[in-house]
PDB file of C-alpha atoms in Angstrom:
ATOM      1  CA  MET A 258      -0.038   0.179  -0.037  1.00 83.00           C
ATOM      2  CA  ILE A 259       1.144   3.525  -0.716  1.00 88.00           C
ATOM      3  CA  TYR A 260       0.907   6.073   1.546  1.00 90.00           C
ATOM      4  CA  VAL A 261       1.759   9.977   1.106  1.00 92.00           C
ATOM      5  CA  LYS A 262       1.780  12.327   3.888  1.00 91.00           C
ATOM      6  CA  ALA A 263       1.254  16.054   2.870  1.00 91.00           C
ATOM      7  CA  ALA A 264       3.550  18.434   4.557  1.00 91.00           C
ATOM      8  CA  PRO A 265       1.944  21.655   5.982  1.00 92.00           C
ATOM      9  CA  GLY A 266       3.183  23.777   3.085  1.00 92.00           C
ATOM     10  CA  ASP A 267       2.129  21.133   0.354  1.00 92.00           C
ATOM     11  CA  THR A 268       0.059  21.967  -2.509  1.00 94.00           C
ATOM     12  CA  THR A 269      -2.636  19.242  -3.706  1.00 94.00           C
ATOM     13  CA  ASP A 270      -0.499  19.260  -6.846  1.00 96.00           C
ATOM     14  CA  SER A 271       2.630  18.378  -5.006  1.00 95.00           C
ATOM     15  CA  VAL A 272       1.014  15.485  -3.139  1.00 95.00           C
ATOM     16  CA  ILE A 273      -0.565  14.177  -6.429  1.00 96.00           C
ATOM     17  CA  ARG A 274       2.851  14.155  -7.788  1.00 96.00           C
ATOM     18  CA  LYS A 275       4.615  12.331  -4.939  1.00 95.00           C
ATOM     19  CA  PHE A 276       1.821   9.692  -5.026  1.00 95.00           C
ATOM     20  CA  THR A 277       2.464   9.441  -8.713  1.00 95.00           C
ATOM     21  CA  ARG A 278       6.097   9.163  -8.355  1.00 94.00           C
ATOM     22  CA  LYS A 279       5.739   6.401  -5.811  1.00 94.00           C
ATOM     23  CA  VAL A 280       3.340   4.368  -8.007  1.00 93.00           C
ATOM     24  CA  ILE A 281       5.866   4.598 -10.785  1.00 93.00           C
ATOM     25  CA  ALA A 282       8.585   3.459  -8.485  1.00 93.00           C
ATOM     26  CA  GLU A 283       6.990   0.537  -7.250  1.00 92.00           C
ATOM     27  CA  GLY A 284       5.954  -0.629 -10.783  1.00 91.00           C
ATOM     28  CA  LEU A 285       1.959  -0.659  -9.926  1.00 91.00           C
ATOM     29  CA  LEU A 286       0.989   0.386 -13.045  1.00 90.00           C
ATOM     30  CA  LEU A 287       2.771  -2.157 -14.914  1.00 90.00           C
ATOM     31  CA  GLU A 288       1.578  -4.678 -12.820  1.00 91.00           C
ATOM     32  CA  PHE A 289      -2.316  -3.473 -13.349  1.00 91.00           C
ATOM     33  CA  LYS A 290      -1.362  -3.536 -17.041  1.00 91.00           C
ATOM     34  CA  LYS A 291      -0.133  -7.258 -17.198  1.00 88.00           C
ATOM     35  CA  LYS A 292      -3.105  -8.294 -15.054  1.00 91.00           C
ATOM     36  CA  GLU A 293      -5.702  -6.700 -17.024  1.00 94.00           C
ATOM     37  CA  PHE A 294      -6.628  -9.431 -19.135  1.00 95.00           C
ATOM     38  CA  TYR A 295      -6.480 -13.048 -18.365  1.00 95.00           C
ATOM     39  CA  GLN A 296      -3.519 -14.651 -19.802  1.00 94.00           C
ATOM     40  CA  LYS A 297      -3.459 -18.479 -20.375  1.00 96.00           C
ATOM     41  CA  PRO A 298      -0.502 -20.318 -18.335  1.00 97.00           C
ATOM     42  CA  ALA A 299       1.122 -21.300 -21.932  1.00 98.00           C
ATOM     43  CA  GLU A 300       1.231 -17.494 -22.779  1.00 96.00           C
ATOM     44  CA  VAL A 301       2.681 -16.500 -19.391  1.00 95.00           C
ATOM     45  CA  ARG A 302       5.470 -19.093 -19.896  1.00 98.00           C
ATOM     46  CA  LYS A 303       6.193 -17.918 -23.385  1.00 98.00           C
ATOM     47  CA  GLU A 304       6.501 -14.650 -22.282  1.00 95.00           C
ATOM     48  CA  ALA A 305       8.852 -15.295 -19.579  1.00 96.00           C
ATOM     49  CA  LYS A 306      11.155 -17.673 -22.152  1.00 98.00           C
ATOM     50  CA  LYS A 307      11.148 -14.488 -24.532  1.00 98.00           C
ATOM     51  CA  GLU A 308      12.286 -12.159 -21.610  1.00 97.00           C
ATOM     52  CA  VAL A 309      15.149 -14.739 -20.611  1.00 98.00           C
ATOM     53  CA  GLU A 310      16.190 -15.055 -24.169  1.00 98.00           C
ATOM     54  CA  ARG A 311      16.071 -10.997 -24.384  1.00 97.00           C
ATOM     55  CA  ARG A 312      18.435 -10.754 -21.263  1.00 97.00           C
ATOM     56  CA  ILE A 313      20.956 -13.372 -22.407  1.00 96.00           C
ATOM     57  CA  LYS A 314      21.044 -11.392 -25.800  1.00 95.00           C
ATOM     58  CA  ALA A 315      21.627  -8.159 -24.139  1.00 94.00           C
ATOM     59  CA  ARG A 316      24.534  -9.675 -21.930  1.00 94.00           C
ATOM     60  CA  LYS A 317      25.942 -11.159 -25.022  1.00 92.00           C
ATOM     61  CA  ARG A 318      26.007  -7.937 -26.707  1.00 90.00           C
ATOM     62  CA  ASN A 319      27.240  -5.658 -23.528  1.00 89.00           C
ATOM     63  CA  ARG A 320      30.208  -8.512 -23.311  1.00 87.00           C
ATOM     64  CA  SER A 321      31.021  -8.159 -26.883  1.00 84.00           C
ATOM     65  CA  ASN A 322      31.159  -4.287 -26.600  1.00 81.00           C
ATOM     66  CA  ARG A 323      33.656  -4.785 -23.542  1.00 78.00           C
ATOM     67  CA  ASN A 324      35.714  -6.986 -25.404  1.00 76.00           C
ATOM     68  CA  ARG A 325      35.865  -4.682 -28.401  1.00 75.00           C
ATOM     69  CA  ASN A 326      36.735  -1.953 -26.111  1.00 71.00           C
ATOM     70  CA  ARG A 327      39.760  -3.740 -24.477  1.00 71.00           C
ATOM     71  CA  GLN A 328      41.072  -4.503 -27.713  1.00 66.00           C
ATOM     72  CA  THR A 329      40.944  -1.091 -28.894  1.00 65.00           C
ATOM     73  CA  ASN A 330      42.660   0.400 -26.106  1.00 61.00           C
ATOM     74  CA  ALA A 331      45.077  -2.332 -25.867  1.00 59.00           C
ATOM     75  CA  LYS A 332      46.670  -0.835 -29.264  1.00 61.00           C
ATOM     76  CA  TYR A 333      47.141   2.255 -27.529  1.00 61.00           C
ATOM     77  CA  SER A 334      48.765   1.276 -24.093  1.00 57.00           C
ATOM     78  CA  TYR A 335      52.568   1.587 -23.782  1.00 56.00           C
TER      79      TYR A 335
END
C-alpha cells in the first residue's frame, strides 16, 4: 500500500506528484496492465522464455562491446 503524507506547506498538486512518483517507482501500473486481461499459463511461460532470451542477448552484446573496447585500448597502451 502506498501512503503519501502531506507536509503543511504542500499543495494538492505536489502531493499528487509525490503519489504518482511512488506508484511508478513500485511498478504498480505495469502490474495492473499485465493483469488487466487473463493470460493462459502457456502464454505466461512463453513471455517468460522470451524475456530470458532477451536478457541473454543483451548480456552477450554488452560482453562483446566490453571486449571490443579492451582490444582497441590495448593498441594504444605503452
